[in-house]
Short mmCIF file of C-alpha atoms in Angstrom, two decimals:
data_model
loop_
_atom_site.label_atom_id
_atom_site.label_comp_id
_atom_site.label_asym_id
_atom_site.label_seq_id
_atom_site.Cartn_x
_atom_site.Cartn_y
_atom_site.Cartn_z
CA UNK Q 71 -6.28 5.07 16.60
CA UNK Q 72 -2.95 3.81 16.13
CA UNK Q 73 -3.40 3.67 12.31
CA UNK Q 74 -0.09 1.09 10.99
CA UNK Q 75 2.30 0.21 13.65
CA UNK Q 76 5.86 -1.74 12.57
CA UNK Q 77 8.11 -2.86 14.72
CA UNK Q 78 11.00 -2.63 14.96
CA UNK Q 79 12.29 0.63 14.05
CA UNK Q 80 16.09 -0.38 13.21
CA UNK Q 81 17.64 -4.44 13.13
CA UNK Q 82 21.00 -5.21 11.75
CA UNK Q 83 20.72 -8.68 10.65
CA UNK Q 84 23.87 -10.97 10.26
CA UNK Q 85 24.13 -12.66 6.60
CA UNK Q 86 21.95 -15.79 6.81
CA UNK Q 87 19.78 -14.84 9.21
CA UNK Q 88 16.10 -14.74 9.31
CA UNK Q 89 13.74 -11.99 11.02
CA UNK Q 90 10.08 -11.18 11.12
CA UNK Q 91 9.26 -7.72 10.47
CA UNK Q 92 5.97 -6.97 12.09
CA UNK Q 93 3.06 -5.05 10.67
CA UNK Q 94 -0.36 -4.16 12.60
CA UNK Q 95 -3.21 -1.77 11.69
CA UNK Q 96 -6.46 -1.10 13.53
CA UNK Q 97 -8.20 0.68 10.69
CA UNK Q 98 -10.32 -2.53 10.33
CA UNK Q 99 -8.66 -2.21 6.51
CA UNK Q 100 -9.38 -5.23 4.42
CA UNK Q 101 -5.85 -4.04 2.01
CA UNK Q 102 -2.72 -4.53 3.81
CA UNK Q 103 0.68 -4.00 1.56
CA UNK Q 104 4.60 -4.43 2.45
CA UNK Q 105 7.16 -2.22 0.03
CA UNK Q 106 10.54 -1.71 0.47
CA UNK Q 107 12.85 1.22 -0.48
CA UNK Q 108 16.61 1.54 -1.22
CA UNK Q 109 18.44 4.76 -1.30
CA UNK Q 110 17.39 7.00 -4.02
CA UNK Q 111 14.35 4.42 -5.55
CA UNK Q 112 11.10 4.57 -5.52
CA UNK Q 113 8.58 2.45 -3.06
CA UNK Q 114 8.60 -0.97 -4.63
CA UNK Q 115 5.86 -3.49 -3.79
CA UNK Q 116 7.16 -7.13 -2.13
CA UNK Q 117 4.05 -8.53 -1.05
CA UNK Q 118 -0.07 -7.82 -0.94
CA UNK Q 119 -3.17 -8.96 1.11
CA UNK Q 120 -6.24 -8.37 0.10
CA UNK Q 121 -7.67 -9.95 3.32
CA UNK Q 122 -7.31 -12.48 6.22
CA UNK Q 123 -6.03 -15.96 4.23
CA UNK Q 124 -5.51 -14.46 0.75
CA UNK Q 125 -1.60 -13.29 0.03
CA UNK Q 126 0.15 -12.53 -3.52
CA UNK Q 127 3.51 -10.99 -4.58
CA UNK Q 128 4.21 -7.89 -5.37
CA UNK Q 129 7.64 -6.89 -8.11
CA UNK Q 130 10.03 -8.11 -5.78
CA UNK Q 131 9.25 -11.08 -3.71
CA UNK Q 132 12.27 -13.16 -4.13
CA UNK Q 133 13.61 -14.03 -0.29
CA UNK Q 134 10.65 -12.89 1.50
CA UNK Q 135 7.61 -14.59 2.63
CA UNK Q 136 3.99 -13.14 4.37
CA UNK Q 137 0.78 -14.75 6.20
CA UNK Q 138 -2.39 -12.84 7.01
CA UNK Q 139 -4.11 -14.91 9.72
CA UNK Q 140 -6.07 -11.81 10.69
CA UNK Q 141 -7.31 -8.66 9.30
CA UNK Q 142 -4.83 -6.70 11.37
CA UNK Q 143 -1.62 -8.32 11.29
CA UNK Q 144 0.46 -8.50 8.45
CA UNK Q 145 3.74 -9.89 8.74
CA UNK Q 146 6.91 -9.85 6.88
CA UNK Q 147 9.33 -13.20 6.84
CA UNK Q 148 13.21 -12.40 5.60
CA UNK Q 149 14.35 -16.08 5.21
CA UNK Q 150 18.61 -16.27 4.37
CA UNK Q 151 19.32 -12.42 4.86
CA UNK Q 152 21.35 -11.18 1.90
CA UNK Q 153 23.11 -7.73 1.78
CA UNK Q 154 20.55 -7.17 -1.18
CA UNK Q 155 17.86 -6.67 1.49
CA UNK Q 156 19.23 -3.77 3.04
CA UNK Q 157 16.60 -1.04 3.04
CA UNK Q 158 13.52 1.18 4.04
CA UNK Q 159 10.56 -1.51 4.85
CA UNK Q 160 7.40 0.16 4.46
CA UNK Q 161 4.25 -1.30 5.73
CA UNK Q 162 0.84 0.08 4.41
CA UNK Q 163 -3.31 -0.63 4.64
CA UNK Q 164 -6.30 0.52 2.96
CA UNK Q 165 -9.70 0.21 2.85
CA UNK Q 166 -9.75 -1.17 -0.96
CA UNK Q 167 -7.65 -1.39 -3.82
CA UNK Q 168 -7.14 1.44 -6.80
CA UNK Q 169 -8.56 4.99 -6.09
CA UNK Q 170 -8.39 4.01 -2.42
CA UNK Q 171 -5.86 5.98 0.01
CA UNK Q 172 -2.78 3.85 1.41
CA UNK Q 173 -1.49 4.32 4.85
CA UNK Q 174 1.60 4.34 5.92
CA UNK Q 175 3.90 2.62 9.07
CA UNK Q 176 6.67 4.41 10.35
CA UNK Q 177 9.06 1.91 8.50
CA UNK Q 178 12.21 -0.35 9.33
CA UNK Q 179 15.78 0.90 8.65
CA UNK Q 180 16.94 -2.68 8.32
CA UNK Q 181 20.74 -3.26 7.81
CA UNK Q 182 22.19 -6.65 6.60
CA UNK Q 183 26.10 -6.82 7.06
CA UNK X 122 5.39 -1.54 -19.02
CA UNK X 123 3.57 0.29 -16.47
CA UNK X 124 5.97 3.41 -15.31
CA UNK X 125 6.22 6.05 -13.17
CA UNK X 126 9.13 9.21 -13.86
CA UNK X 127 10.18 11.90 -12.04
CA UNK X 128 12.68 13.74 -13.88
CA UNK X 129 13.96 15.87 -11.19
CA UNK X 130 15.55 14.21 -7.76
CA UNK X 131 15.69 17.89 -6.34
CA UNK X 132 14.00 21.13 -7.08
CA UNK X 133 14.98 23.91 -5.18
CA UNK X 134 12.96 27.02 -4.98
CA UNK X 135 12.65 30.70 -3.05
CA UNK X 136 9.47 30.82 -0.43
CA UNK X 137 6.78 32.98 -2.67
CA UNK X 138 8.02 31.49 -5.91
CA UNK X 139 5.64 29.00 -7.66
CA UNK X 140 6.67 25.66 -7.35
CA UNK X 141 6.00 22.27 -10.16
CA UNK X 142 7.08 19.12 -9.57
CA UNK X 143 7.27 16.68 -12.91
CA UNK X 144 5.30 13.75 -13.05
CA UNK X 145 4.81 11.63 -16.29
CA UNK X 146 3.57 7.73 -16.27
CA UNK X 147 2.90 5.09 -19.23
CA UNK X 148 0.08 3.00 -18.87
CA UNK X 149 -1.71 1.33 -21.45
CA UNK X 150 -5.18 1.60 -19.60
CA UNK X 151 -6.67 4.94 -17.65
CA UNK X 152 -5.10 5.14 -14.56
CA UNK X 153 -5.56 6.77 -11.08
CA UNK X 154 -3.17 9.23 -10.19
CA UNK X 155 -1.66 10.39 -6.83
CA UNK X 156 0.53 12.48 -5.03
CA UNK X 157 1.97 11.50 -1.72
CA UNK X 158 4.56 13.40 1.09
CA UNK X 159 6.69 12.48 3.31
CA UNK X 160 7.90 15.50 5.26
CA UNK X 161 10.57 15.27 7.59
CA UNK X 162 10.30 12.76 10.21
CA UNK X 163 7.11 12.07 9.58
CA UNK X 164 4.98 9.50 7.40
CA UNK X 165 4.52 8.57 3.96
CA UNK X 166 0.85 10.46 3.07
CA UNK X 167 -1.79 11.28 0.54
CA UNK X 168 -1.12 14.51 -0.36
CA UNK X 169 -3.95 14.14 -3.61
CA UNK X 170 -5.20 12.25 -5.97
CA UNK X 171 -6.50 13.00 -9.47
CA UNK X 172 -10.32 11.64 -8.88
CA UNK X 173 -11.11 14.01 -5.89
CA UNK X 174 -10.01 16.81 -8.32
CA UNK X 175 -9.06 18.74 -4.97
CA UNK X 176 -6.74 21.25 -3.58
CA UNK X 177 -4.57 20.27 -0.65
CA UNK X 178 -2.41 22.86 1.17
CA UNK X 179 -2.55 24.87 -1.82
CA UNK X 180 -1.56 22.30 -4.19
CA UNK X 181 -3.10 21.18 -7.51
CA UNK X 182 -2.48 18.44 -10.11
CA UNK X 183 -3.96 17.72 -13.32
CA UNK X 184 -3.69 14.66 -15.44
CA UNK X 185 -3.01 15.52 -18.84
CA UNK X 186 -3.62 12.23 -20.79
CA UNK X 187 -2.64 13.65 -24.05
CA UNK X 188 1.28 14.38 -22.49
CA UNK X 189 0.73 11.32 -19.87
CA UNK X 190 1.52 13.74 -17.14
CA UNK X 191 0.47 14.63 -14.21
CA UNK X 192 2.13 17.67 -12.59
CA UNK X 193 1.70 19.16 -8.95
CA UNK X 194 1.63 22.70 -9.09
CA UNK X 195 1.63 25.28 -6.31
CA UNK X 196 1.71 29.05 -6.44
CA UNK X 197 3.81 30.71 -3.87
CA UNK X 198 5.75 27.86 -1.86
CA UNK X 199 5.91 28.01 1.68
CA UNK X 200 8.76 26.76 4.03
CA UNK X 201 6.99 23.72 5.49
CA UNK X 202 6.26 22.76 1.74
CA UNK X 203 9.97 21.23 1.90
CA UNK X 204 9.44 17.37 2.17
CA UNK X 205 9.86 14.67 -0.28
CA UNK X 206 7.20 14.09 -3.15
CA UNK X 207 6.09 10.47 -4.77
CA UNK X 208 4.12 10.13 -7.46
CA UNK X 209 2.23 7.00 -7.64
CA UNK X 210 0.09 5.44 -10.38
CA UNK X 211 -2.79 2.73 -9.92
CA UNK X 212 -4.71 0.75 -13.01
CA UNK X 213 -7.67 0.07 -11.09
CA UNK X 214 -9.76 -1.57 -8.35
CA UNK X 215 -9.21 -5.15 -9.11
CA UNK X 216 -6.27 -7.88 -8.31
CA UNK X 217 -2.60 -6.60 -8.81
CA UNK X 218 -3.76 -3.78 -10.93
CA UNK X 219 -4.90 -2.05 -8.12
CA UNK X 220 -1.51 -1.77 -6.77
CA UNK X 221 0.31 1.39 -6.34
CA UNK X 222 3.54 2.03 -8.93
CA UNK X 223 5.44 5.19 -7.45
CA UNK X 224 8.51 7.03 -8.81
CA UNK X 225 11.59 7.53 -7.39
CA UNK X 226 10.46 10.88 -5.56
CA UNK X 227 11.38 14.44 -5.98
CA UNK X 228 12.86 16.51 -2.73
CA UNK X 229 11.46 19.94 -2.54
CA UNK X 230 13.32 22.63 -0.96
CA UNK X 231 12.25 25.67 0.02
CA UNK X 232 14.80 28.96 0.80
CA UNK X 233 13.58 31.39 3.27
#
């Protein structure tokens, strides 16, 4: 298995420009998450599925949208880059919510300049 | 507010010498409690999580609910114990409570 797969690795977006970060996991998890991280902060939580059709934001959702037309795609929509965005894009599943273990992508080092 | 702290951004220790890493939350409800790792090029992980009440590569946490704290402890740390440590807290099973809140992460180094 795979487990969570994100590509890509690195962009450097222009201000103003829009990107899809892409998120797939072949867990078969119902739970599929997208967090960002800036330098020195903790994992913060943009946007949440808690299955194919159902979506809801997370603490920071502001310039970012998501879909979940399947269970195993989840992905990320940067509408009007802003140098705000720069950061550590973290893409996560799990099987459930709560006690349930998260798992991890590899992340996105994504730049906006 | 729901919170997560980690008062120390480093901690920097001797292989052999026990090792804790500070964790303390607020939460109004009981909460579920985990550690997670990220060593070096590698993955965010579960390292543990209060409710398996395990041991995992010779770490141990306990929630103390009294102090709101719930500290990973170790030992005698070992070299590839160096890595980056979150704390995360979740209010439940259901809806957005569910959701992880992490802290800002402690490094761990450890000196041959």
């Amino acid at each position: 298995n795979a487990g969570v797969t994100q590509t890509p690795k690195f962009r450097i977006l222009k201000i103003g420009q829009s990107m899809t970060l892409q998120c797939a996991q072949d867990m078969n998890h119902n739970y599929m998450y997208w967090y960002r991280q800036d330098p020195g902060m903790g994992l913060k939580l943009i946007y949440y599925s808690v299955g194919a059709g159902i979506t809801d934001k997370g603490e920071v959702p502001n310039g970012y949208n998501v879909s979940r037309s399947t269970t195993e795609d989840f992905p990320l929509r940067l509408e009007l880059a802003a140098p705000s965005q720069t950061s550590v894009y973290f893409c996560a599943s799990s099987y459930g919510g709560g006690p349930y273990e998260q798992y991890f992508g590899p992340g996105t080092r994504l730049t906006v300049t | 507010a729901q919170r997560v702290t980690q008062p120390e951004k480093l901690l920097s220790v001797f292989k052999g010498a026990p090792v804790e890493l500070k964790c303390n939350y607020s939460y109004s409800g009981s909460p579920e409690l985990f550690w997670y790792v990220q060593y070096s090029r590698q993955r965010l992980q579960l390292l543990l999580r209060h409710i398996s009440r395990e041991s995992i590569k010779g770490f141990t946490a306990d929630l103390n609910k009294g102090e709101t704290s719930f500290h990973l402890k170790k030992p005698f740390a070992q070299e590839e114990d160096s890595a980056m440590y979150y704390c995360a807290l979740s209010g439940g099973y259901g809806g957005s409570q569910g959701n992880l809140i992490f802290g800002k992460g402690t490094k761990l180094s450890v000196k041959p």
